[in-house]
Amino acid sequence: MKNLSKKSAPYLFMAPYFLLFIAFSLIPIIFTLYMSLNEWDGYNGVKFVGLANYQRMFENGEFVLALKNTAIIMLMLIPLQLIFSIVIAYMINSKLVRHKEIFKTAVFTPYLVIPIAAGLLWAFFFDGGTSGTINAILMKLHILKEPIEYLASPKLAKVVIAVIMLWRYTGYCVLFFIAGFVSVPEELYEAARVDGARAWHNFWNISLPMIKPIIIYMVITSLIGGFQTFDEPNIIYTQGNYQTGPYSGGPDSTVMTLVMLMGKGAFQNSQYGYGSAVAYGMFIVIAVFSFISLKFMNGGDKDGAI
């Protein structure tokens, strides 16, 4: 009996996790796949339609448009986010900076701001009138003569969303990179100093290669998070002076993302089958982009290990 309890103890400890995973992850995943092959409005009976929802998803152009919008926002966001977070983390971790905890707290604070508060804040900043903070500053400096309608412009709307996300999520990345820089052995820097290496060479030849696993991790997680963009574009256009309604995607649907399209189909139009098809389409896109990114960043490693 004693031996039996020792053997079963690990499984008993793991059982709650697996039960929760099955109940709240595996079953919803399977049910979503089932729903994507059916039509259901939440009230009437379920009707099997096969791949009709997936066919509609590409024929009406909504999925392609949402994918394009999301990809453009990510292309503006992720490179800047990685560069800023690495540079900020390296500066905070340097010996020249004192009171490091204050800087860490200041950088991480935007990540803790609730989305609706951030949406209201940035909607005020980018207000198209003279009362908008950005316009007021630029006009005060005589850079602009007339206020710009940032949120009403299909071209500038994506830039605004990318800026908001950059402000909100850079601090999250900074903490990971600080942990990476801290883990680099000091002996490597001492040996480099003996050889006469300068700070830039230490950063480029020691620090960056040593935190490569963290860079790969942040790229993959940023891709996954980027494809799930919802709060920023949805809130910014349901608050303030540029309300176009929930799931609207802003002017000319220019910031309609994949998650917004899924929500529009499932919750606004009560087309749960179509919304489920968009969800699975999004899952495939995320998996493909994550795999490509992982292979690309591990291109120099023969074994492909992170």
Short mmCIF file of C-alpha atoms in Angstrom, two decimals:
data_model
loop_
_atom_site.label_atom_id
_atom_site.label_comp_id
_atom_site.label_asym_id
_atom_site.label_seq_id
_atom_site.Cartn_x
_atom_site.Cartn_y
_atom_site.Cartn_z
CA MET A 1 0.00 0.00 0.00
CA LYS A 2 2.88 2.31 0.82
CA ASN A 3 4.55 1.64 -2.54
CA LEU A 4 1.23 2.19 -4.31
CA SER A 5 0.78 5.58 -2.68
CA LYS A 6 4.31 6.64 -3.71
CA LYS A 7 3.66 5.66 -7.31
CA SER A 8 0.25 7.28 -7.48
CA ALA A 9 1.17 10.49 -5.64
CA PRO A 10 2.59 12.31 -8.73
CA TYR A 11 -0.52 11.46 -10.75
CA LEU A 12 -2.78 12.67 -7.97
CA PHE A 13 -0.92 15.99 -7.85
CA MET A 14 -1.15 16.36 -11.64
CA ALA A 15 -4.79 15.29 -11.84
CA PRO A 16 -6.32 18.72 -11.03
CA TYR A 17 -4.37 20.38 -13.84
CA PHE A 18 -5.36 17.77 -16.41
CA LEU A 19 -9.00 17.86 -15.30
CA LEU A 20 -9.07 21.64 -15.65
CA PHE A 21 -7.27 21.42 -18.99
CA ILE A 22 -9.78 18.91 -20.34
CA ALA A 23 -12.77 20.88 -19.02
CA PHE A 24 -11.70 24.40 -20.03
CA SER A 25 -9.32 23.86 -22.97
CA LEU A 26 -9.60 20.50 -24.71
CA ILE A 27 -13.40 20.23 -24.74
CA PRO A 28 -13.88 23.86 -25.97
CA ILE A 29 -11.28 23.26 -28.71
CA ILE A 30 -13.10 20.15 -29.92
CA PHE A 31 -16.50 21.85 -29.62
CA THR A 32 -15.25 24.86 -31.61
CA LEU A 33 -14.08 22.54 -34.39
CA TYR A 34 -17.50 20.87 -34.38
CA MET A 35 -19.28 24.24 -34.48
CA SER A 36 -17.14 25.44 -37.40
CA LEU A 37 -18.74 22.72 -39.51
CA ASN A 38 -22.26 23.78 -38.54
CA GLU A 39 -24.62 26.75 -38.49
CA TRP A 40 -26.05 27.85 -35.14
CA ASP A 41 -27.49 31.11 -33.89
CA GLY A 42 -27.56 30.10 -30.24
CA TYR A 43 -31.32 29.51 -30.19
CA ASN A 44 -32.44 27.23 -33.02
CA GLY A 45 -31.14 23.80 -33.86
CA VAL A 46 -27.64 23.09 -35.16
CA LYS A 47 -27.41 22.54 -38.92
CA PHE A 48 -24.48 20.73 -40.50
CA VAL A 49 -22.95 22.71 -43.40
CA GLY A 50 -19.55 21.06 -43.80
CA LEU A 51 -16.84 23.45 -45.02
CA ALA A 52 -19.30 26.17 -46.04
CA ASN A 53 -18.19 28.48 -43.20
CA TYR A 54 -14.55 28.19 -44.27
CA GLN A 55 -15.50 28.80 -47.90
CA ARG A 56 -17.50 31.88 -46.93
CA MET A 57 -14.59 33.11 -44.82
CA PHE A 58 -12.39 33.46 -47.91
CA GLU A 59 -15.04 34.35 -50.48
CA ASN A 60 -16.31 37.47 -48.70
CA GLY A 61 -12.75 38.77 -48.20
CA GLU A 62 -13.25 39.53 -44.49
CA PHE A 63 -10.73 37.01 -43.25
CA VAL A 64 -8.05 38.12 -45.72
CA LEU A 65 -8.66 41.78 -44.82
CA ALA A 66 -8.46 41.06 -41.08
CA LEU A 67 -5.29 39.00 -41.60
CA LYS A 68 -3.74 41.80 -43.63
CA ASN A 69 -4.63 44.44 -41.02
CA THR A 70 -3.26 42.32 -38.19
CA ALA A 71 -0.04 41.54 -40.09
CA ILE A 72 0.61 45.23 -40.87
CA ILE A 73 0.12 46.22 -37.23
CA MET A 74 2.47 43.45 -36.13
CA LEU A 75 5.14 44.46 -38.66
CA MET A 76 5.09 47.96 -37.20
CA LEU A 77 4.97 46.75 -33.61
CA ILE A 78 7.20 43.71 -33.07
CA PRO A 79 10.56 44.99 -34.45
CA LEU A 80 10.28 48.26 -32.51
CA GLN A 81 9.10 46.44 -29.40
CA LEU A 82 12.09 44.08 -29.48
CA ILE A 83 14.60 46.86 -30.16
CA PHE A 84 13.25 49.20 -27.47
CA SER A 85 12.88 46.46 -24.87
CA ILE A 86 16.40 45.09 -25.43
CA VAL A 87 17.99 48.56 -25.29
CA ILE A 88 16.00 49.62 -22.22
CA ALA A 89 16.74 46.33 -20.43
CA TYR A 90 20.45 46.62 -21.21
CA MET A 91 20.56 50.20 -19.92
CA ILE A 92 18.69 49.33 -16.72
CA ASN A 93 20.99 46.37 -16.14
CA SER A 94 24.15 48.43 -16.68
CA LYS A 95 26.25 49.58 -13.74
CA LEU A 96 25.69 53.21 -14.68
CA VAL A 97 22.02 53.13 -13.65
CA ARG A 98 21.14 53.37 -9.98
CA HIS A 99 17.77 52.72 -8.33
CA LYS A 100 17.03 50.01 -10.86
CA GLU A 101 13.77 48.99 -9.15
CA ILE A 102 12.29 52.43 -9.81
CA PHE A 103 13.02 52.16 -13.53
CA LYS A 104 11.67 48.60 -13.67
CA THR A 105 8.44 49.71 -12.03
CA ALA A 106 8.08 52.72 -14.32
CA VAL A 107 8.63 50.64 -17.45
CA PHE A 108 6.30 47.83 -16.38
CA THR A 109 3.44 50.08 -15.15
CA PRO A 110 1.75 50.54 -18.59
CA TYR A 111 1.28 46.76 -18.81
CA LEU A 112 -0.81 46.91 -15.63
CA VAL A 113 -3.18 49.58 -16.95
CA ILE A 114 -6.59 48.06 -17.73
CA PRO A 115 -7.44 48.17 -21.46
CA ILE A 116 -10.47 50.46 -21.16
CA ALA A 117 -8.43 53.05 -19.23
CA ALA A 118 -5.63 52.86 -21.79
CA GLY A 119 -8.18 53.24 -24.60
CA LEU A 120 -9.69 56.37 -23.07
CA LEU A 121 -6.22 57.82 -22.41
CA TRP A 122 -4.96 57.32 -25.95
CA ALA A 123 -8.27 58.35 -27.51
CA PHE A 124 -7.76 61.70 -25.79
CA PHE A 125 -4.10 61.89 -26.87
CA PHE A 126 -4.95 61.22 -30.53
CA ASP A 127 -8.14 63.27 -30.66
CA GLY A 128 -8.34 64.98 -34.05
CA GLY A 129 -9.31 68.41 -32.71
CA THR A 130 -7.10 71.04 -31.18
CA SER A 131 -7.89 69.57 -27.76
CA GLY A 132 -6.01 66.38 -28.62
CA THR A 133 -2.70 66.22 -26.78
CA ILE A 134 -0.59 65.19 -29.78
CA ASN A 135 -2.09 67.85 -32.04
CA ALA A 136 -1.83 70.52 -29.34
CA ILE A 137 1.90 69.84 -28.80
CA LEU A 138 2.74 69.70 -32.51
CA MET A 139 0.78 72.87 -33.25
CA LYS A 140 2.40 74.63 -30.30
CA LEU A 141 5.80 73.75 -31.76
CA HIS A 142 4.60 74.99 -35.19
CA ILE A 143 5.18 71.55 -36.69
CA LEU A 144 1.50 71.38 -37.72
CA LYS A 145 -0.71 74.16 -39.01
CA GLU A 146 -3.95 72.18 -38.89
CA PRO A 147 -4.94 69.33 -36.56
CA ILE A 148 -4.70 65.80 -37.97
CA GLU A 149 -7.59 63.36 -37.71
CA TYR A 150 -5.50 60.38 -36.61
CA LEU A 151 -8.33 58.02 -35.71
CA ALA A 152 -10.44 58.96 -38.75
CA SER A 153 -7.64 58.20 -41.21
CA PRO A 154 -7.47 54.63 -42.55
CA LYS A 155 -3.69 54.98 -42.98
CA LEU A 156 -2.92 56.49 -39.57
CA ALA A 157 -5.33 54.31 -37.59
CA LYS A 158 -3.00 51.29 -37.80
CA VAL A 159 -0.07 53.44 -36.65
CA VAL A 160 -2.10 54.61 -33.63
CA ILE A 161 -2.94 51.02 -32.63
CA ALA A 162 0.72 49.98 -33.02
CA VAL A 163 1.84 52.92 -30.84
CA ILE A 164 -0.67 52.03 -28.12
CA MET A 165 0.44 48.39 -28.10
CA LEU A 166 4.11 49.42 -28.11
CA TRP A 167 3.52 51.60 -25.04
CA ARG A 168 1.56 48.89 -23.26
CA TYR A 169 3.64 45.75 -23.91
CA THR A 170 7.26 46.95 -24.12
CA GLY A 171 7.62 46.88 -20.32
CA TYR A 172 6.54 43.25 -20.25
CA CYS A 173 9.34 42.34 -22.67
CA VAL A 174 11.86 44.45 -20.77
CA LEU A 175 11.52 42.32 -17.64
CA PHE A 176 12.32 39.15 -19.59
CA PHE A 177 15.39 40.70 -21.19
CA ILE A 178 16.61 42.08 -17.84
CA ALA A 179 16.44 38.53 -16.47
CA GLY A 180 18.40 37.36 -19.51
CA PHE A 181 21.15 39.97 -19.12
CA VAL A 182 21.45 39.23 -15.40
CA SER A 183 22.05 35.54 -16.18
CA VAL A 184 25.04 36.28 -18.45
CA PRO A 185 28.22 35.24 -16.55
CA GLU A 186 30.28 38.25 -15.48
CA GLU A 187 33.45 36.30 -16.33
CA LEU A 188 32.71 36.71 -20.04
CA TYR A 189 32.67 40.51 -19.73
CA GLU A 190 35.85 40.48 -17.62
CA ALA A 191 37.63 38.37 -20.22
CA ALA A 192 36.46 40.72 -22.97
CA ARG A 193 37.70 43.75 -21.04
CA VAL A 194 41.11 42.13 -20.65
CA ASP A 195 41.20 41.69 -24.44
CA GLY A 196 40.36 45.38 -24.87
CA ALA A 197 36.79 44.96 -26.08
CA ARG A 198 34.54 48.00 -25.87
CA ALA A 199 31.01 48.18 -24.49
CA TRP A 200 29.44 47.93 -27.95
CA HIS A 201 31.42 44.77 -28.76
CA ASN A 202 30.40 43.25 -25.42
CA PHE A 203 26.76 43.96 -26.16
CA TRP A 204 26.86 42.65 -29.73
CA ASN A 205 29.16 39.64 -29.27
CA ILE A 206 28.34 38.53 -25.71
CA SER A 207 25.02 39.87 -24.44
CA LEU A 208 22.85 39.35 -27.53
CA PRO A 209 24.05 35.79 -28.33
CA MET A 210 23.59 34.77 -24.68
CA ILE A 211 19.95 35.94 -24.60
CA LYS A 212 19.03 34.41 -27.96
CA PRO A 213 16.61 31.89 -26.37
CA ILE A 214 14.74 34.77 -24.74
CA ILE A 215 14.65 36.71 -28.02
CA ILE A 216 13.15 33.68 -29.77
CA TYR A 217 10.63 33.24 -26.97
CA MET A 218 9.59 36.90 -27.12
CA VAL A 219 9.24 36.82 -30.91
CA ILE A 220 6.99 33.75 -30.78
CA THR A 221 4.86 35.05 -27.91
CA SER A 222 4.63 38.49 -29.56
CA LEU A 223 3.42 36.85 -32.76
CA ILE A 224 0.80 34.89 -30.85
CA GLY A 225 -0.28 37.96 -28.88
CA GLY A 226 -0.25 40.13 -32.01
CA PHE A 227 -2.59 37.82 -33.90
CA GLN A 228 -4.91 37.96 -30.89
CA THR A 229 -5.08 41.77 -30.92
CA PHE A 230 -8.53 42.89 -29.81
CA ASP A 231 -8.66 45.27 -26.83
CA GLU A 232 -6.82 48.25 -28.31
CA PRO A 233 -8.67 48.65 -31.65
CA ASN A 234 -12.05 47.68 -30.23
CA ILE A 235 -11.92 50.04 -27.22
CA ILE A 236 -10.43 52.99 -29.10
CA TYR A 237 -13.42 52.98 -31.47
CA THR A 238 -16.09 52.45 -28.82
CA GLN A 239 -14.93 55.38 -26.66
CA GLY A 240 -14.27 59.06 -27.26
CA ASN A 241 -15.17 61.07 -30.36
CA TYR A 242 -14.65 58.36 -32.97
CA GLN A 243 -17.19 55.75 -31.97
CA THR A 244 -17.93 53.40 -34.84
CA GLY A 245 -19.34 50.65 -32.65
CA PRO A 246 -17.99 47.37 -31.25
CA TYR A 247 -16.32 45.02 -33.75
CA SER A 248 -16.46 47.78 -36.40
CA GLY A 249 -12.75 47.87 -37.09
CA GLY A 250 -12.53 51.64 -37.36
CA PRO A 251 -12.70 53.66 -40.61
CA ASP A 252 -13.16 51.36 -43.61
CA SER A 253 -12.47 48.38 -41.29
CA THR A 254 -8.80 49.37 -41.43
CA VAL A 255 -8.06 47.98 -37.95
CA MET A 256 -10.41 44.99 -38.13
CA THR A 257 -8.30 42.18 -36.63
CA LEU A 258 -8.84 38.42 -36.66
CA VAL A 259 -10.21 38.31 -33.12
CA MET A 260 -12.55 41.21 -33.86
CA LEU A 261 -13.82 39.37 -36.95
CA MET A 262 -14.40 36.27 -34.83
CA GLY A 263 -16.30 38.29 -32.23
CA LYS A 264 -18.32 40.08 -34.89
CA GLY A 265 -19.44 36.81 -36.45
CA ALA A 266 -20.11 34.91 -33.24
CA PHE A 267 -21.38 37.50 -30.76
CA GLN A 268 -22.65 40.43 -32.80
CA ASN A 269 -24.25 38.50 -35.67
CA SER A 270 -24.99 35.30 -33.68
CA GLN A 271 -23.26 33.21 -36.33
CA TYR A 272 -21.38 30.85 -34.06
CA GLY A 273 -20.39 28.47 -36.83
CA TYR A 274 -18.76 31.24 -38.85
CA GLY A 275 -17.07 32.66 -35.75
CA SER A 276 -15.69 29.21 -34.93
CA ALA A 277 -14.34 28.85 -38.47
CA VAL A 278 -12.54 32.19 -38.12
CA ALA A 279 -11.10 31.00 -34.79
CA TYR A 280 -9.67 27.86 -36.39
CA GLY A 281 -8.37 29.87 -39.33
CA MET A 282 -6.61 32.14 -36.85
CA PHE A 283 -5.18 29.10 -35.04
CA ILE A 284 -3.68 27.78 -38.29
CA VAL A 285 -2.20 31.18 -39.16
CA ILE A 286 -0.61 31.53 -35.70
CA ALA A 287 0.82 27.99 -35.88
CA VAL A 288 2.32 28.59 -39.35
CA PHE A 289 3.86 31.97 -38.50
CA SER A 290 5.23 30.65 -35.19
CA PHE A 291 6.81 27.65 -36.94
CA ILE A 292 8.36 29.83 -39.66
CA SER A 293 9.70 32.29 -37.08
CA LEU A 294 11.20 29.50 -34.99
CA LYS A 295 12.91 27.95 -38.01
CA PHE A 296 14.15 31.32 -39.26
CA MET A 297 15.64 32.37 -35.94
CA ASN A 298 17.20 28.93 -35.43
CA GLY A 299 18.61 28.89 -38.95
CA GLY A 300 22.19 28.86 -37.72
CA ASP A 301 21.67 25.92 -35.36
CA LYS A 302 22.05 22.54 -37.04
CA ASP A 303 20.17 20.71 -34.33
CA GLY A 304 17.37 23.29 -34.37
CA ALA A 305 17.43 23.58 -30.60
CA ILE A 306 16.46 26.82 -28.94
#
